[in-house]
Amino acid sequence: MNYNVPSSPGCTPPSSPCKSQTESPEDPPLLLSAAELRSVSSHAQLAQTANGVRMLTKNLATATIQLHVRAIMIVTKPRDNSLVYLTREIVEWLLRRGDITVYVDSHLKDSPRFACSHPRLLYWTNRLARRNPEKFDLVLTLGGDGTVLHVSKLFQRVVPPVMAFALGSLGFLTNFRFEHFRRRMATVLDAGVKAYMRMRFTCRVHAADGSVIREQQVLNELVVDRGPSPYVTNLELYGDGSLLTVAQADGLIIATPTGSTAYSLSAGGSLVHPAVSAISVTPVCPHTLSFRPILLPDTMVLKVQVSVASRASAWASFDGRVRTELHKGWYVTVQASPFPFPTVRSSKTEYFDSVSSNLKWNVREQQKPFSQYLTGSNRSEFEQKHPGDPQVSDSSFDLDYSDDSASVQSEDESTAPLDTRTCYAHPHATVSINDDARSAAGL
């Protein structure tokens, strides 16, 4: 696949991703490696390098990936026979386009509902996806967010671009409607795609002696909780080897920006845009009032360790699917994965459209005009005298207290002078305006 990155001041991707297109001989060179950064000789050179990195990140987010699609993998949500027919429909359409090879789940090979046969129709297995991810140029998912998470589990290293069609109950990651798949797929195959490079975590479970028990790539979150134990967990949180805090809680959620709309959200964590590289730490029912969720830089390596003083073991789960018991002294390390999860973008505003439609983010009923309650002759008279918006068309009102600026009416109908007014934060307090303030106010 080719990456067509739009040019911008400060970056020329074909040569050096951080070399200015208009760099003059006097401009200091842009430095990126750790060794080069140690040789920075001026603050101007450091600022230019930092800006170059920022522009490179921006260009990556807006890059168009021109896919040369030869093989497409289709992952279908299980336990729903209606989706088998939809899978057959999209397979038949793809097989009519050129020389594209289509891979479907091997469980459909003998399915009477699927009943499709073609020389370019092959079947994928979990083993094939794990060992040969380069076989697939594009992955299509037919289901919900859980189906997308299953793709992340299948590809534990390099992941092909994922195009998710909404056929499930949740839709934070599935932003394409299936009824438009012909038009959408034609655009992807002919014009390329824009993708979010969603951050994943590399999580490693270590025994007390440091040996690695298991490694897992996660797209949503790592959760360390008390499991079936009746006791709260005692978890030590380290960042880059330094102790950050000790959590006495039901657990800790270490979430990616993608996972910020999942379990972390339910536990009070903040929403994080997928283009923001950050690690979200959210406690689950902490036994304190001051343990607030926090965002950490993605360059930090976290370690969550079960304290040796803990009353019971803990449990670690990866994207809510795989659970591993953590004994006393065991720990899990979490860091940004070198294998991001690319998802095809449906529009520039798909993230905000998603949180608005799924979470009703900042949805508020607008106040309606009181004129809607008028009936009969009153309504007719009002509409005749106020053909437009009465709040805009009226230059004067029958009831208007905005001119009563010289005094303030108190609750007992008495008038208080302007320079001695009641403080409404406390009914017995008064605020006196001194002479300087009175002069400044023109009183």
Short mmCIF file of C-alpha atoms in Angstrom, two decimals:
data_model
loop_
_atom_site.label_atom_id
_atom_site.label_comp_id
_atom_site.label_asym_id
_atom_site.label_seq_id
_atom_site.Cartn_x
_atom_site.Cartn_y
_atom_site.Cartn_z
CA MET A 1 0.00 0.00 0.00
CA ASN A 2 1.11 3.55 -0.66
CA TYR A 3 0.75 6.43 1.76
CA ASN A 4 -0.03 9.76 0.11
CA VAL A 5 0.76 12.25 2.83
CA PRO A 6 -0.30 15.85 2.18
CA SER A 7 2.54 18.31 2.32
CA SER A 8 2.71 21.01 4.94
CA PRO A 9 5.24 23.53 6.13
CA GLY A 10 7.85 21.79 8.22
CA CYS A 11 7.53 18.30 6.70
CA THR A 12 8.49 16.68 3.41
CA PRO A 13 7.64 12.98 3.83
CA PRO A 14 9.39 11.60 0.71
CA SER A 15 12.82 12.66 1.96
CA SER A 16 12.87 13.42 5.66
CA PRO A 17 9.57 13.53 7.55
CA CYS A 18 10.71 16.47 9.59
CA LYS A 19 12.74 18.53 7.11
CA SER A 20 11.30 21.89 6.19
CA GLN A 21 10.34 22.38 2.55
CA THR A 22 11.52 25.98 2.73
CA GLU A 23 14.53 25.36 4.90
CA SER A 24 17.20 27.99 4.43
CA PRO A 25 20.90 27.44 5.09
CA GLU A 26 20.56 29.37 8.33
CA ASP A 27 17.76 27.15 9.69
CA PRO A 28 18.93 24.62 12.26
CA PRO A 29 18.38 20.96 11.27
CA LEU A 30 15.48 19.02 12.74
CA LEU A 31 16.59 16.34 15.17
CA LEU A 32 14.58 13.29 16.18
CA SER A 33 16.78 10.55 17.64
CA ALA A 34 17.75 10.55 21.30
CA ALA A 35 21.41 11.02 20.40
CA GLU A 36 20.62 13.97 18.13
CA LEU A 37 18.36 15.61 20.70
CA ARG A 38 21.22 15.56 23.19
CA SER A 39 23.18 17.68 20.71
CA VAL A 40 20.57 20.45 20.52
CA SER A 41 22.50 23.71 20.61
CA SER A 42 19.69 26.27 20.88
CA HIS A 43 16.10 26.65 21.99
CA ALA A 44 15.17 27.60 18.41
CA GLN A 45 16.47 24.28 17.17
CA LEU A 46 14.51 22.42 19.85
CA ALA A 47 11.32 24.36 19.05
CA GLN A 48 11.64 23.62 15.33
CA THR A 49 12.11 19.92 15.99
CA ALA A 50 9.09 19.83 18.30
CA ASN A 51 6.98 21.57 15.66
CA GLY A 52 8.18 19.14 13.01
CA VAL A 53 7.06 16.20 15.13
CA ARG A 54 3.67 17.86 15.62
CA MET A 55 3.25 18.41 11.89
CA LEU A 56 4.27 14.83 11.17
CA THR A 57 1.56 13.63 13.55
CA LYS A 58 -0.98 15.88 11.85
CA ASN A 59 -0.01 14.63 8.41
CA LEU A 60 -0.28 11.03 9.54
CA ALA A 61 -3.82 11.66 10.76
CA THR A 62 -4.86 13.15 7.40
CA ALA A 63 -2.92 10.77 5.15
CA THR A 64 -4.76 8.91 2.39
CA ILE A 65 -3.84 5.24 2.17
CA GLN A 66 -4.02 4.06 -1.42
CA LEU A 67 -4.82 0.38 -1.04
CA HIS A 68 -3.88 -2.11 -3.73
CA VAL A 69 -6.44 -4.62 -2.58
CA ARG A 70 -5.87 -8.19 -3.66
CA ALA A 71 -7.24 -10.03 -0.63
CA ILE A 72 -10.08 -9.07 1.71
CA MET A 73 -10.86 -10.80 4.98
CA ILE A 74 -14.45 -10.75 6.26
CA VAL A 75 -15.12 -11.26 9.97
CA THR A 76 -18.78 -11.93 10.75
CA LYS A 77 -20.48 -11.67 14.13
CA PRO A 78 -21.29 -15.20 15.37
CA ARG A 79 -24.60 -16.59 16.63
CA ASP A 80 -26.75 -14.69 14.14
CA ASN A 81 -27.80 -16.58 11.00
CA SER A 82 -29.13 -13.46 9.29
CA LEU A 83 -25.56 -12.15 9.08
CA VAL A 84 -24.55 -15.26 7.14
CA TYR A 85 -26.81 -14.17 4.29
CA LEU A 86 -25.39 -10.63 4.46
CA THR A 87 -21.90 -12.10 4.32
CA ARG A 88 -22.84 -14.01 1.17
CA GLU A 89 -24.26 -10.84 -0.37
CA ILE A 90 -21.08 -8.82 0.10
CA VAL A 91 -18.90 -11.78 -0.97
CA GLU A 92 -20.80 -12.16 -4.25
CA TRP A 93 -20.42 -8.43 -4.93
CA LEU A 94 -16.68 -8.47 -4.23
CA LEU A 95 -16.05 -11.54 -6.39
CA ARG A 96 -17.56 -9.70 -9.35
CA ARG A 97 -14.90 -6.98 -9.03
CA GLY A 98 -11.63 -7.83 -10.76
CA ASP A 99 -9.27 -10.35 -9.24
CA ILE A 100 -9.98 -9.81 -5.54
CA THR A 101 -9.62 -12.87 -3.31
CA VAL A 102 -12.12 -13.02 -0.47
CA TYR A 103 -11.51 -14.85 2.82
CA VAL A 104 -14.42 -15.76 5.10
CA ASP A 105 -14.59 -17.67 8.38
CA SER A 106 -13.77 -21.37 7.95
CA HIS A 107 -16.93 -22.23 9.91
CA LEU A 108 -18.94 -21.10 6.86
CA LYS A 109 -17.33 -23.66 4.57
CA ASP A 110 -20.08 -26.23 5.13
CA SER A 111 -22.86 -23.78 5.95
CA PRO A 112 -26.05 -24.44 3.92
CA ARG A 113 -27.02 -20.78 4.40
CA PHE A 114 -23.75 -19.44 3.02
CA ALA A 115 -23.63 -21.95 0.13
CA CYS A 116 -21.13 -20.02 -1.94
CA SER A 117 -18.36 -21.46 -4.07
CA HIS A 118 -15.77 -19.70 -6.21
CA PRO A 119 -12.08 -20.20 -7.08
CA ARG A 120 -11.25 -16.88 -5.41
CA LEU A 121 -13.25 -17.64 -2.27
CA LEU A 122 -11.01 -18.94 0.51
CA TYR A 123 -11.41 -19.49 4.24
CA TRP A 124 -9.45 -17.98 7.09
CA THR A 125 -8.63 -19.54 10.46
CA ASN A 126 -7.31 -18.02 13.67
CA ARG A 127 -3.93 -19.59 12.98
CA LEU A 128 -3.73 -18.09 9.49
CA ALA A 129 -4.58 -14.61 10.78
CA ARG A 130 -1.97 -14.78 13.54
CA ARG A 131 0.85 -16.22 11.46
CA ASN A 132 0.25 -14.54 8.09
CA PRO A 133 -1.36 -11.12 8.58
CA GLU A 134 0.32 -9.88 5.40
CA LYS A 135 -2.04 -12.07 3.35
CA PHE A 136 -4.87 -9.59 3.92
CA ASP A 137 -4.96 -6.06 2.50
CA LEU A 138 -8.26 -5.09 4.13
CA VAL A 139 -10.51 -6.49 6.86
CA LEU A 140 -14.28 -6.03 6.82
CA THR A 141 -16.29 -6.64 9.98
CA LEU A 142 -20.02 -7.35 10.00
CA GLY A 143 -21.25 -6.90 13.56
CA GLY A 144 -20.73 -4.57 16.49
CA ASP A 145 -17.80 -3.30 18.52
CA GLY A 146 -17.25 -6.79 19.92
CA THR A 147 -16.50 -8.06 16.42
CA VAL A 148 -13.88 -5.33 15.99
CA LEU A 149 -12.31 -6.33 19.32
CA HIS A 150 -12.19 -9.91 18.06
CA VAL A 151 -10.15 -8.71 15.07
CA SER A 152 -7.70 -7.06 17.48
CA LYS A 153 -7.36 -10.37 19.29
CA LEU A 154 -6.76 -12.24 16.02
CA PHE A 155 -3.97 -9.90 14.88
CA GLN A 156 -1.51 -9.70 17.75
CA ARG A 157 1.12 -8.00 15.61
CA VAL A 158 0.57 -6.11 12.33
CA VAL A 159 -3.10 -5.32 11.62
CA PRO A 160 -4.52 -4.61 8.13
CA PRO A 161 -6.86 -1.60 7.83
CA VAL A 162 -10.25 -2.46 9.33
CA MET A 163 -13.53 -1.25 7.81
CA ALA A 164 -16.37 -1.88 10.27
CA PHE A 165 -20.01 -2.11 9.19
CA ALA A 166 -22.61 -1.50 11.89
CA LEU A 167 -24.63 -4.68 12.40
CA GLY A 168 -24.52 -4.94 16.18
CA SER A 169 -25.81 -3.32 19.36
CA LEU A 170 -22.92 -0.88 19.91
CA GLY A 171 -21.46 1.50 17.37
CA PHE A 172 -18.42 3.40 18.68
CA LEU A 173 -16.15 1.62 16.19
CA THR A 174 -18.67 0.65 13.50
CA ASN A 175 -19.32 3.81 11.52
CA PHE A 176 -20.35 2.38 8.15
CA ARG A 177 -23.94 1.40 7.36
CA PHE A 178 -24.27 -1.93 5.59
CA GLU A 179 -26.95 -0.73 3.16
CA HIS A 180 -24.31 1.59 1.65
CA PHE A 181 -21.58 -1.04 1.35
CA ARG A 182 -21.45 -1.01 -2.47
CA ARG A 183 -20.82 2.73 -2.68
CA ARG A 184 -18.46 2.75 0.30
CA MET A 185 -16.46 -0.24 -0.90
CA ALA A 186 -16.16 1.21 -4.40
CA THR A 187 -14.72 4.40 -2.92
CA VAL A 188 -12.23 2.49 -0.79
CA LEU A 189 -11.06 0.29 -3.66
CA ASP A 190 -10.76 3.14 -6.17
CA ALA A 191 -9.80 6.25 -4.18
CA GLY A 192 -8.13 4.96 -1.02
CA VAL A 193 -8.99 5.53 2.63
CA LYS A 194 -8.22 7.71 5.60
CA ALA A 195 -7.64 5.82 8.82
CA TYR A 196 -7.27 6.35 12.54
CA MET A 197 -4.12 4.67 13.79
CA ARG A 198 -5.68 3.64 17.08
CA MET A 199 -3.25 3.01 19.88
CA ARG A 200 -3.10 -0.45 21.42
CA PHE A 201 -1.38 -1.64 24.58
CA THR A 202 1.22 -4.34 24.93
CA CYS A 203 0.41 -5.97 28.26
CA ARG A 204 2.69 -8.52 29.91
CA VAL A 205 1.86 -10.54 33.00
CA HIS A 206 4.88 -11.22 35.20
CA ALA A 207 5.28 -13.58 38.12
CA ALA A 208 6.88 -12.31 41.32
CA ASP A 209 10.32 -13.38 40.05
CA GLY A 210 9.89 -11.30 36.88
CA SER A 211 9.27 -14.15 34.44
CA VAL A 212 6.72 -13.43 31.71
CA ILE A 213 3.55 -15.50 32.03
CA ARG A 214 1.64 -14.11 29.03
CA GLU A 215 1.62 -11.22 26.57
CA GLN A 216 -1.47 -9.64 25.02
CA GLN A 217 -2.25 -6.76 22.67
CA VAL A 218 -5.38 -4.89 23.78
CA LEU A 219 -7.44 -2.29 21.96
CA ASN A 220 -9.78 -1.16 24.76
CA GLU A 221 -8.38 -1.67 28.22
CA LEU A 222 -6.56 -3.71 30.80
CA VAL A 223 -8.59 -4.20 33.98
CA VAL A 224 -7.07 -5.41 37.23
CA ASP A 225 -9.83 -6.17 39.73
CA ARG A 226 -10.57 -8.19 42.85
CA GLY A 227 -12.45 -10.88 40.95
CA PRO A 228 -14.52 -13.16 43.25
CA SER A 229 -12.67 -12.02 46.38
CA PRO A 230 -14.74 -10.14 49.01
CA TYR A 231 -11.75 -7.90 49.82
CA VAL A 232 -10.69 -4.70 48.07
CA THR A 233 -7.51 -4.98 46.07
CA ASN A 234 -4.26 -3.38 47.17
CA LEU A 235 -2.60 -2.35 43.91
CA GLU A 236 0.68 -0.50 43.51
CA LEU A 237 0.83 1.70 40.40
CA TYR A 238 4.28 2.51 39.01
CA GLY A 239 5.19 4.85 36.16
CA ASP A 240 8.61 4.45 34.53
CA GLY A 241 9.78 2.61 37.64
CA SER A 242 8.58 5.21 40.17
CA LEU A 243 5.72 4.54 42.56
CA LEU A 244 2.80 6.80 41.65
CA THR A 245 0.17 5.65 44.13
CA VAL A 246 -1.24 2.67 45.98
CA ALA A 247 -4.89 2.01 45.15
CA GLN A 248 -7.29 0.42 47.59
CA ALA A 249 -10.26 -0.18 45.33
CA ASP A 250 -12.24 -2.80 43.51
CA GLY A 251 -9.75 -2.40 40.69
CA LEU A 252 -7.96 -0.20 38.16
CA ILE A 253 -8.80 0.40 34.51
CA ILE A 254 -5.89 1.22 32.20
CA ALA A 255 -7.60 2.32 28.97
CA THR A 256 -6.59 3.44 25.51
CA PRO A 257 -8.36 6.41 23.87
CA THR A 258 -10.51 3.86 22.05
CA GLY A 259 -11.38 2.22 25.37
CA SER A 260 -12.34 5.54 26.96
CA THR A 261 -15.92 5.00 25.75
CA ALA A 262 -16.13 1.52 27.28
CA TYR A 263 -15.63 0.34 30.88
CA SER A 264 -13.59 3.43 31.76
CA LEU A 265 -16.52 5.67 30.85
CA SER A 266 -18.88 3.72 33.13
CA ALA A 267 -16.39 4.10 35.99
CA GLY A 268 -16.24 7.89 35.59
CA GLY A 269 -13.29 8.22 33.22
CA SER A 270 -12.97 10.98 30.65
CA LEU A 271 -13.70 10.69 26.95
CA VAL A 272 -10.49 10.77 24.89
CA HIS A 273 -10.35 11.34 21.14
CA PRO A 274 -8.67 8.41 19.32
CA ALA A 275 -6.14 10.78 17.73
CA VAL A 276 -4.84 11.71 21.21
CA SER A 277 -2.00 9.49 22.36
CA ALA A 278 -2.68 9.07 26.06
CA ILE A 279 -3.12 6.40 28.72
CA SER A 280 -6.21 6.71 30.89
CA VAL A 281 -6.08 5.44 34.49
CA THR A 282 -9.50 5.11 36.12
CA PRO A 283 -10.16 3.55 39.55
CA VAL A 284 -13.09 1.22 40.13
CA CYS A 285 -14.91 2.14 43.36
CA PRO A 286 -11.84 3.50 45.22
CA HIS A 287 -12.03 3.69 49.02
CA THR A 288 -11.21 7.40 48.97
CA LEU A 289 -12.81 10.63 47.81
CA SER A 290 -9.71 12.04 46.10
CA PHE A 291 -8.73 9.33 43.60
CA ARG A 292 -9.74 11.00 40.35
CA PRO A 293 -9.15 9.56 36.85
CA ILE A 294 -5.94 10.77 35.25
CA LEU A 295 -4.45 10.89 31.75
CA LEU A 296 -0.79 9.94 31.34
CA PRO A 297 1.52 10.31 28.32
CA ASP A 298 1.77 7.31 26.02
CA THR A 299 5.54 7.32 26.44
CA MET A 300 5.20 6.12 30.03
CA VAL A 301 5.53 2.46 30.96
CA LEU A 302 3.06 1.53 33.70
CA LYS A 303 3.24 -1.35 36.13
CA VAL A 304 0.32 -2.56 38.24
CA GLN A 305 1.49 -4.86 41.02
CA VAL A 306 -0.50 -6.80 43.59
CA SER A 307 0.98 -5.79 46.93
CA VAL A 308 2.49 -8.54 49.03
CA ALA A 309 0.42 -7.07 51.87
CA SER A 310 -2.80 -7.58 49.92
CA ARG A 311 -5.40 -9.79 51.59
CA ALA A 312 -6.14 -11.70 48.38
CA SER A 313 -5.01 -12.14 44.80
CA ALA A 314 -6.33 -10.06 41.89
CA TRP A 315 -7.43 -10.78 38.36
CA ALA A 316 -6.35 -9.18 35.07
CA SER A 317 -8.60 -9.07 32.01
CA PHE A 318 -7.65 -7.94 28.52
CA ASP A 319 -10.43 -6.30 26.50
CA GLY A 320 -12.85 -8.10 28.79
CA ARG A 321 -12.12 -11.49 27.23
CA VAL A 322 -9.05 -13.19 28.68
CA ARG A 323 -8.69 -13.37 32.47
CA THR A 324 -5.54 -14.26 34.37
CA GLU A 325 -5.14 -14.55 38.14
CA LEU A 326 -2.47 -12.33 39.69
CA HIS A 327 -1.03 -13.71 42.90
CA LYS A 328 0.64 -11.57 45.55
CA GLY A 329 3.76 -9.98 44.11
CA TRP A 330 2.67 -10.55 40.51
CA TYR A 331 2.39 -7.55 38.21
CA VAL A 332 1.30 -6.41 34.76
CA THR A 333 3.29 -3.99 32.63
CA VAL A 334 1.46 -1.73 30.18
CA GLN A 335 2.96 0.33 27.38
CA ALA A 336 1.96 1.70 23.99
CA SER A 337 2.13 -1.06 21.41
CA PRO A 338 4.29 -0.75 18.27
CA PHE A 339 1.37 -2.35 16.41
CA PRO A 340 -1.50 0.17 16.17
CA PHE A 341 -5.00 -0.74 15.04
CA PRO A 342 -5.92 1.14 11.81
CA THR A 343 -9.65 1.75 11.34
CA VAL A 344 -11.06 3.30 8.18
CA ARG A 345 -12.69 6.68 8.84
CA SER A 346 -16.20 7.27 7.53
CA SER A 347 -16.02 11.08 7.89
CA LYS A 348 -14.05 13.86 9.58
CA THR A 349 -16.57 14.05 12.42
CA GLU A 350 -17.24 10.33 12.92
CA TYR A 351 -15.98 10.36 16.52
CA PHE A 352 -18.30 13.18 17.58
CA ASP A 353 -21.16 11.68 15.60
CA SER A 354 -20.55 8.43 17.44
CA VAL A 355 -20.53 9.84 20.98
CA SER A 356 -23.54 11.99 20.16
CA SER A 357 -25.62 9.13 18.78
CA ASN A 358 -24.55 6.49 21.31
CA LEU A 359 -24.12 8.57 24.47
CA LYS A 360 -26.35 11.55 23.63
CA TRP A 361 -23.34 13.74 24.43
CA ASN A 362 -24.51 17.25 25.35
CA VAL A 363 -27.97 16.57 23.99
CA ARG A 364 -30.40 19.04 25.58
CA GLU A 365 -34.00 19.85 24.80
CA GLN A 366 -34.32 23.40 23.50
CA GLN A 367 -36.75 25.75 25.24
CA LYS A 368 -39.92 26.18 23.22
CA PRO A 369 -41.76 29.53 22.87
CA PHE A 370 -44.60 30.08 25.31
CA SER A 371 -46.85 31.08 22.42
CA GLN A 372 -47.41 27.39 21.72
CA TYR A 373 -49.80 27.31 24.69
CA LEU A 374 -52.08 30.01 23.25
CA THR A 375 -55.47 28.92 21.93
CA GLY A 376 -58.41 30.39 20.06
CA SER A 377 -58.64 34.13 19.56
CA ASN A 378 -55.55 34.84 21.68
CA ARG A 379 -53.42 32.71 19.39
CA SER A 380 -54.85 34.38 16.26
CA GLU A 381 -54.27 37.86 17.65
CA PHE A 382 -50.73 37.00 18.71
CA GLU A 383 -49.81 35.58 15.31
CA GLN A 384 -51.27 38.65 13.61
CA LYS A 385 -49.32 41.13 15.73
CA HIS A 386 -46.14 39.04 15.89
CA PRO A 387 -45.63 37.41 12.48
CA GLY A 388 -41.98 36.62 13.22
CA ASP A 389 -40.03 35.64 16.31
CA PRO A 390 -41.43 37.85 19.11
CA GLN A 391 -38.07 37.89 20.88
CA VAL A 392 -36.50 39.42 17.77
CA SER A 393 -39.28 41.50 16.22
CA ASP A 394 -40.46 43.27 19.38
CA SER A 395 -38.65 46.51 20.16
CA SER A 396 -40.53 47.02 23.41
CA PHE A 397 -42.19 44.82 25.99
CA ASP A 398 -45.22 45.42 28.19
CA LEU A 399 -43.29 43.92 31.09
CA ASP A 400 -39.64 44.95 31.23
CA TYR A 401 -37.57 45.35 34.40
CA SER A 402 -34.28 46.06 32.67
CA ASP A 403 -34.70 49.83 33.29
CA ASP A 404 -34.93 49.40 37.05
CA SER A 405 -31.16 49.64 37.43
CA ALA A 406 -31.11 52.24 40.20
CA SER A 407 -32.39 49.90 42.86
CA VAL A 408 -32.86 46.29 43.77
CA GLN A 409 -36.20 45.03 45.00
CA SER A 410 -35.90 42.90 48.14
CA GLU A 411 -38.12 40.02 49.16
CA ASP A 412 -40.15 42.22 51.59
CA GLU A 413 -40.94 44.68 48.73
CA SER A 414 -38.60 47.32 50.20
CA THR A 415 -36.00 48.97 48.02
CA ALA A 416 -32.34 48.61 48.90
CA PRO A 417 -29.88 51.31 47.74
CA LEU A 418 -27.47 50.33 45.01
CA ASP A 419 -24.39 50.68 47.20
CA THR A 420 -25.66 48.15 49.77
CA ARG A 421 -26.86 44.96 48.16
CA THR A 422 -27.55 41.51 49.52
CA CYS A 423 -25.02 38.82 48.76
CA TYR A 424 -27.16 35.96 47.53
CA ALA A 425 -24.54 33.42 48.52
CA HIS A 426 -25.48 34.28 52.11
CA PRO A 427 -28.79 36.05 52.93
CA HIS A 428 -27.38 37.95 55.93
CA ALA A 429 -24.31 39.36 54.19
CA THR A 430 -24.16 42.76 52.51
CA VAL A 431 -21.72 44.20 50.03
CA SER A 432 -20.82 47.89 50.29
CA ILE A 433 -19.40 49.77 47.34
CA ASN A 434 -16.66 52.25 48.33
CA ASP A 435 -16.31 55.74 46.89
CA ASP A 436 -13.72 54.71 44.29
CA ALA A 437 -15.97 51.97 42.97
CA ARG A 438 -18.94 54.34 42.95
CA SER A 439 -16.96 56.89 40.94
CA ALA A 440 -15.81 54.23 38.48
CA ALA A 441 -19.41 53.15 38.04
CA GLY A 442 -20.50 56.76 37.48
CA LEU A 443 -22.67 56.85 40.62
#
